[in-house]
mmCIF file of C-alpha atoms in Angstrom:
data_model
loop_
_atom_site.group_PDB
_atom_site.id
_atom_site.type_symbol
_atom_site.label_atom_id
_atom_site.label_comp_id
_atom_site.label_asym_id
_atom_site.label_seq_id
_atom_site.Cartn_x
_atom_site.Cartn_y
_atom_site.Cartn_z
ATOM 1 C CA GLY A 4 79.719 61.539 -31.733
ATOM 2 C CA GLU A 5 79.430 60.996 -35.238
ATOM 3 C CA ASP A 6 78.136 63.569 -37.632
ATOM 4 C CA VAL A 7 77.849 64.328 -41.190
ATOM 5 C CA GLU A 8 77.093 67.540 -42.701
ATOM 6 C CA GLN A 9 76.004 68.528 -45.890
ATOM 7 C CA SER A 10 74.230 71.379 -47.715
ATOM 8 C CA LEU A 11 70.630 71.140 -48.242
ATOM 9 C CA PHE A 12 70.024 72.252 -51.709
ATOM 10 C CA LEU A 13 72.397 72.581 -55.026
ATOM 11 C CA SER A 14 71.007 74.292 -58.351
ATOM 12 C CA VAL A 15 72.839 73.781 -61.472
ATOM 13 C CA ARG A 16 72.162 74.072 -65.208
ATOM 14 C CA GLU A 17 71.734 70.765 -67.399
ATOM 15 C CA GLY A 18 75.040 70.302 -69.018
ATOM 16 C CA ASP A 19 77.417 71.672 -66.027
ATOM 17 C CA SER A 20 79.047 70.048 -63.603
ATOM 18 C CA SER A 21 77.763 69.431 -59.849
ATOM 19 C CA VAL A 22 79.535 69.272 -57.107
ATOM 20 C CA ILE A 23 78.333 68.347 -53.649
ATOM 21 C CA ASN A 24 79.898 68.695 -50.828
ATOM 22 C CA CYS A 25 80.100 66.661 -47.273
ATOM 23 C CA THR A 26 82.184 66.789 -44.081
ATOM 24 C CA TYR A 27 82.057 64.312 -41.392
ATOM 25 C CA THR A 28 83.781 64.028 -37.911
ATOM 26 C CA ASP A 29 84.702 60.423 -37.346
ATOM 27 C CA SER A 30 88.547 59.934 -37.884
ATOM 28 C CA SER A 31 88.227 56.327 -37.705
ATOM 29 C CA SER A 32 85.899 56.149 -40.861
ATOM 30 C CA THR A 33 86.962 53.534 -43.145
ATOM 31 C CA TYR A 34 84.795 54.046 -46.227
ATOM 32 C CA LEU A 35 82.739 57.127 -47.220
ATOM 33 C CA TYR A 36 79.915 56.762 -49.382
ATOM 34 C CA TRP A 37 77.673 58.230 -51.927
ATOM 35 C CA TYR A 38 74.010 57.407 -52.066
ATOM 36 C CA LYS A 39 71.451 58.592 -54.642
ATOM 37 C CA GLN A 40 67.643 58.707 -53.588
ATOM 38 C CA GLU A 41 65.004 59.315 -56.012
ATOM 39 C CA PRO A 42 61.278 60.511 -55.315
ATOM 40 C CA GLY A 43 59.496 57.691 -53.423
ATOM 41 C CA ALA A 44 62.620 55.338 -53.566
ATOM 42 C CA GLY A 45 65.361 53.555 -51.641
ATOM 43 C CA LEU A 46 68.910 54.480 -51.839
ATOM 44 C CA GLN A 47 70.883 53.308 -54.588
ATOM 45 C CA LEU A 48 74.615 53.289 -53.970
ATOM 46 C CA LEU A 49 76.666 55.371 -56.411
ATOM 47 C CA THR A 50 80.072 55.077 -55.404
ATOM 48 C CA TYR A 51 82.245 54.936 -52.431
ATOM 49 C CA ILE A 52 85.970 55.895 -51.490
ATOM 50 C CA PHE A 53 88.253 53.982 -49.021
ATOM 51 C CA SER A 54 89.547 56.297 -46.655
ATOM 52 C CA ASN A 55 93.564 56.018 -47.837
ATOM 53 C CA MET A 56 92.454 57.208 -51.269
ATOM 54 C CA ASP A 57 92.260 61.012 -52.324
ATOM 55 C CA MET A 58 90.307 60.521 -55.425
ATOM 56 C CA LYS A 59 88.035 58.047 -56.993
ATOM 57 C CA GLN A 60 86.713 58.321 -60.702
ATOM 58 C CA ASP A 61 83.580 56.163 -62.230
ATOM 59 C CA GLN A 62 82.481 57.483 -65.563
ATOM 60 C CA ARG A 63 80.479 60.742 -65.210
ATOM 61 C CA LEU A 64 81.345 60.745 -60.974
ATOM 62 C CA THR A 65 84.195 61.825 -59.163
ATOM 63 C CA VAL A 66 84.964 61.760 -55.484
ATOM 64 C CA LEU A 67 87.633 63.984 -53.779
ATOM 65 C CA LEU A 68 88.493 63.090 -50.129
ATOM 66 C CA ASN A 69 90.406 65.569 -48.064
ATOM 67 C CA LYS A 70 91.116 63.343 -45.083
ATOM 68 C CA LYS A 71 92.927 66.263 -43.086
ATOM 69 C CA ASP A 72 89.954 68.311 -43.463
ATOM 70 C CA LYS A 73 87.504 65.599 -43.286
ATOM 71 C CA HIS A 74 85.973 66.723 -46.407
ATOM 72 C CA LEU A 75 84.503 64.645 -49.131
ATOM 73 C CA SER A 76 82.878 65.939 -52.411
ATOM 74 C CA LEU A 77 81.055 64.146 -55.241
ATOM 75 C CA ARG A 78 81.463 65.778 -58.754
ATOM 76 C CA ILE A 79 78.954 64.996 -61.314
ATOM 77 C CA ALA A 80 79.808 65.990 -65.030
ATOM 78 C CA ASP A 81 77.595 66.933 -67.387
ATOM 79 C CA THR A 82 74.545 66.947 -65.234
ATOM 80 C CA GLN A 83 71.081 65.551 -66.749
ATOM 81 C CA THR A 84 67.876 65.968 -65.774
ATOM 82 C CA GLY A 85 67.821 61.989 -64.587
ATOM 83 C CA ASP A 86 70.621 63.332 -62.250
ATOM 84 C CA SER A 87 67.666 65.202 -60.206
ATOM 85 C CA ALA A 88 67.689 63.638 -56.640
ATOM 86 C CA ILE A 89 68.803 63.758 -53.052
ATOM 87 C CA TYR A 90 72.295 62.725 -52.793
ATOM 88 C CA PHE A 91 73.194 61.591 -49.318
ATOM 89 C CA CYS A 92 77.099 61.078 -48.200
ATOM 90 C CA ALA A 93 77.813 58.520 -45.459
ATOM 91 C CA GLU A 94 80.530 57.217 -43.291
ATOM 92 C CA GLY A 95 81.116 53.586 -42.084
ATOM 93 C CA PRO A 96 83.723 52.666 -39.486
ATOM 94 C CA TYR A 97 85.416 49.220 -39.873
ATOM 95 C CA SER A 98 83.999 46.627 -37.926
ATOM 96 C CA GLY A 99 83.443 43.657 -40.163
ATOM 97 C CA GLY A 100 79.922 44.077 -41.370
ATOM 98 C CA GLY A 101 79.337 45.734 -44.680
ATOM 99 C CA ALA A 102 76.302 47.989 -43.608
ATOM 100 C CA ASP A 103 77.819 48.709 -40.081
ATOM 101 C CA GLY A 104 75.969 51.345 -39.139
ATOM 102 C CA LEU A 105 76.629 53.976 -41.537
ATOM 103 C CA THR A 106 76.090 57.438 -40.547
ATOM 104 C CA PHE A 107 74.282 59.291 -43.147
ATOM 105 C CA GLY A 108 73.996 63.286 -43.720
ATOM 106 C CA LYS A 109 70.560 64.785 -44.373
ATOM 107 C CA GLY A 110 71.237 64.748 -48.109
ATOM 108 C CA THR A 111 71.626 67.316 -50.671
ATOM 109 C CA HIS A 112 68.561 67.628 -53.114
ATOM 110 C CA LEU A 113 70.176 68.546 -56.382
ATOM 111 C CA ILE A 114 67.942 70.620 -58.815
ATOM 112 C CA ILE A 115 68.720 70.796 -62.377
ATOM 113 C CA GLN A 116 67.451 73.771 -64.480
ATOM 114 C CA PRO A 117 66.607 73.579 -68.455
ATOM 115 C CA ASP B 5 68.371 38.400 -58.868
ATOM 116 C CA ALA B 6 65.655 40.491 -57.418
ATOM 117 C CA GLY B 7 67.965 42.469 -54.870
ATOM 118 C CA VAL B 8 66.547 43.416 -51.644
ATOM 119 C CA THR B 9 62.851 43.131 -51.449
ATOM 120 C CA GLN B 10 60.544 44.627 -48.526
ATOM 121 C CA SER B 11 57.457 44.180 -47.753
ATOM 122 C CA PRO B 12 54.684 45.934 -47.447
ATOM 123 C CA THR B 13 55.591 48.860 -49.331
ATOM 124 C CA HIS B 14 52.920 51.031 -47.142
ATOM 125 C CA LEU B 15 51.211 50.501 -43.964
ATOM 126 C CA ILE B 16 48.990 52.388 -41.656
ATOM 127 C CA LYS B 17 48.926 51.755 -37.983
ATOM 128 C CA THR B 18 47.498 53.287 -34.941
ATOM 129 C CA ARG B 19 49.121 54.677 -32.115
ATOM 130 C CA GLY B 20 50.144 51.984 -29.542
ATOM 131 C CA GLN B 21 49.794 49.426 -31.851
ATOM 132 C CA GLN B 22 52.616 46.831 -33.124
ATOM 133 C CA VAL B 23 54.061 46.506 -36.559
ATOM 134 C CA THR B 24 56.268 43.836 -38.335
ATOM 135 C CA LEU B 25 58.367 44.788 -41.779
ATOM 136 C CA ARG B 26 59.778 42.150 -43.739
ATOM 137 C CA CYS B 27 63.232 41.887 -45.676
ATOM 138 C CA SER B 28 64.720 39.559 -47.796
ATOM 139 C CA PRO B 29 68.213 40.159 -48.587
ATOM 140 C CA LYS B 30 70.141 40.061 -51.923
ATOM 141 C CA SER B 31 70.971 36.625 -52.972
ATOM 142 C CA GLY B 32 74.284 35.654 -51.542
ATOM 143 C CA HIS B 33 74.213 38.429 -48.877
ATOM 144 C CA ASP B 34 74.030 37.125 -45.160
ATOM 145 C CA THR B 35 74.035 40.502 -43.202
ATOM 146 C CA VAL B 36 70.825 42.752 -42.740
ATOM 147 C CA SER B 37 70.564 46.180 -41.226
ATOM 148 C CA TRP B 38 67.950 48.323 -40.834
ATOM 149 C CA TYR B 39 67.414 52.040 -41.184
ATOM 150 C CA GLN B 40 64.813 54.611 -40.365
ATOM 151 C CA GLN B 41 64.223 57.685 -42.553
ATOM 152 C CA ALA B 42 62.077 60.323 -41.156
ATOM 153 C CA LEU B 43 60.708 62.779 -43.514
ATOM 154 C CA GLY B 44 63.533 65.382 -44.733
ATOM 155 C CA GLN B 45 66.039 63.364 -42.934
ATOM 156 C CA GLY B 46 69.119 60.994 -43.764
ATOM 157 C CA PRO B 47 68.723 57.365 -42.623
ATOM 158 C CA GLN B 48 69.549 56.657 -39.077
ATOM 159 C CA PHE B 49 70.841 53.084 -38.240
ATOM 160 C CA ILE B 50 68.621 51.035 -35.887
ATOM 161 C CA PHE B 51 70.236 47.426 -35.999
ATOM 162 C CA GLN B 52 72.297 44.903 -37.870
ATOM 163 C CA TYR B 53 71.545 41.194 -38.086
ATOM 164 C CA TYR B 54 74.231 38.258 -38.690
ATOM 165 C CA GLU B 55 74.019 34.561 -37.951
ATOM 166 C CA GLU B 56 70.605 35.295 -36.581
ATOM 167 C CA GLU B 57 71.866 37.584 -33.812
ATOM 168 C CA GLU B 58 71.959 41.004 -33.424
ATOM 169 C CA ARG B 59 75.176 42.480 -33.745
ATOM 170 C CA GLN B 60 75.250 46.104 -33.872
ATOM 171 C CA ARG B 61 72.366 48.360 -32.328
ATOM 172 C CA GLY B 62 72.114 52.503 -32.901
ATOM 173 C CA ASN B 63 70.382 54.647 -30.354
ATOM 174 C CA PHE B 64 66.758 53.318 -30.603
ATOM 175 C CA PRO B 65 64.494 52.328 -27.918
ATOM 176 C CA ASP B 66 63.850 48.603 -26.760
ATOM 177 C CA ARG B 67 60.534 48.861 -28.440
ATOM 178 C CA PHE B 68 62.461 48.178 -31.537
ATOM 179 C CA SER B 69 63.375 44.617 -32.180
ATOM 180 C CA GLY B 70 64.195 42.249 -34.534
ATOM 181 C CA HIS B 71 64.831 38.830 -35.935
ATOM 182 C CA GLN B 72 66.757 37.018 -38.619
ATOM 183 C CA PHE B 73 65.701 33.655 -39.882
ATOM 184 C CA PRO B 74 67.987 30.664 -41.266
ATOM 185 C CA ASN B 75 67.546 31.963 -44.666
ATOM 186 C CA TYR B 76 68.930 35.092 -44.095
ATOM 187 C CA SER B 77 65.629 37.072 -44.406
ATOM 188 C CA SER B 78 64.896 39.246 -41.572
ATOM 189 C CA GLU B 79 61.880 41.384 -39.838
ATOM 190 C CA LEU B 80 61.816 44.596 -37.993
ATOM 191 C CA ASN B 81 59.189 44.809 -34.810
ATOM 192 C CA VAL B 82 57.980 48.038 -33.513
ATOM 193 C CA ASN B 83 56.079 48.008 -30.293
ATOM 194 C CA ALA B 84 53.631 50.499 -28.661
ATOM 195 C CA LEU B 85 53.865 52.562 -31.751
ATOM 196 C CA LEU B 86 54.216 56.480 -31.463
ATOM 197 C CA LEU B 87 53.532 59.163 -33.864
ATOM 198 C CA GLY B 88 57.013 59.711 -34.307
ATOM 199 C CA ASP B 89 57.695 56.290 -35.318
ATOM 200 C CA SER B 90 56.109 57.323 -38.972
ATOM 201 C CA ALA B 91 58.974 57.094 -41.191
ATOM 202 C CA LEU B 92 60.557 55.240 -44.307
ATOM 203 C CA TYR B 93 61.982 52.055 -43.049
ATOM 204 C CA LEU B 94 65.191 50.924 -45.206
ATOM 205 C CA CYS B 95 66.731 47.295 -44.887
ATOM 206 C CA ALA B 96 70.059 46.849 -46.302
ATOM 207 C CA SER B 97 71.774 43.927 -47.174
ATOM 208 C CA SER B 98 75.690 43.054 -47.330
ATOM 209 C CA TRP B 99 78.087 40.045 -46.846
ATOM 210 C CA TRP B 100 79.586 39.832 -43.274
ATOM 211 C CA GLY B 101 83.426 39.939 -42.779
ATOM 212 C CA VAL B 102 83.962 41.732 -46.120
ATOM 213 C CA ASN B 103 83.901 45.804 -45.946
ATOM 214 C CA THR B 104 81.833 46.180 -49.048
ATOM 215 C CA GLU B 105 78.619 48.655 -50.047
ATOM 216 C CA ALA B 106 75.604 47.698 -48.745
ATOM 217 C CA PHE B 107 72.250 47.431 -51.293
ATOM 218 C CA PHE B 108 69.030 49.089 -49.969
ATOM 219 C CA GLY B 109 65.735 47.794 -50.551
ATOM 220 C CA GLN B 110 63.010 50.340 -51.674
ATOM 221 C CA GLY B 111 61.893 50.670 -48.052
ATOM 222 C CA THR B 112 58.366 50.373 -45.988
ATOM 223 C CA ARG B 113 56.600 53.525 -45.799
ATOM 224 C CA LEU B 114 55.270 53.391 -42.189
ATOM 225 C CA THR B 115 52.442 55.873 -41.247
ATOM 226 C CA VAL B 116 51.252 55.836 -37.499
ATOM 227 C CA VAL B 117 47.729 57.670 -36.878
#
């Protein structure tokens, strides 16, 4: 079945880059997503990448996709205290609907050290 | 634009009871999906509604049912509540037929005691 794996915690110093990694199993995934969840809040879409792309950059965020290894990463440049949150990787097959039964990982807690 | 709104924000129910959660999609969206997020876990897909019909369903029992109204808003109903149903229930809205990002609401925190 489909599975998305992420490491549970990542600790970085303020100002450094954070790299959050994710592996997935469903080769039919069309889109891969990164969501952010702050304490007590819902999910905020950060960025997504289409499966035929290798890289996508959006301001401080860079997404890298290695489709052969089914590995996705999110790099946050110049990490700030406001980046402290849980980051979820998710995959979604194409079947016409935008939400499409996304499969989420368990999330990576990003901890920022001063 | 209010985005995706869910009500209530918090709810406490007793085991065996029934609960109804509500979701209004982002303006212009016609598809609503529901997710269950247990503590310390990622969200799990429950089902998706479009044109007032359930279109896709995740691995959840029949105790979980839903409805979509002509104005695209949606309800999630859970019958015979179990302690294990305690979770954050998230609603996501999107456009059907366009594979685009889903916008999530803030969720309803359900506690079953």
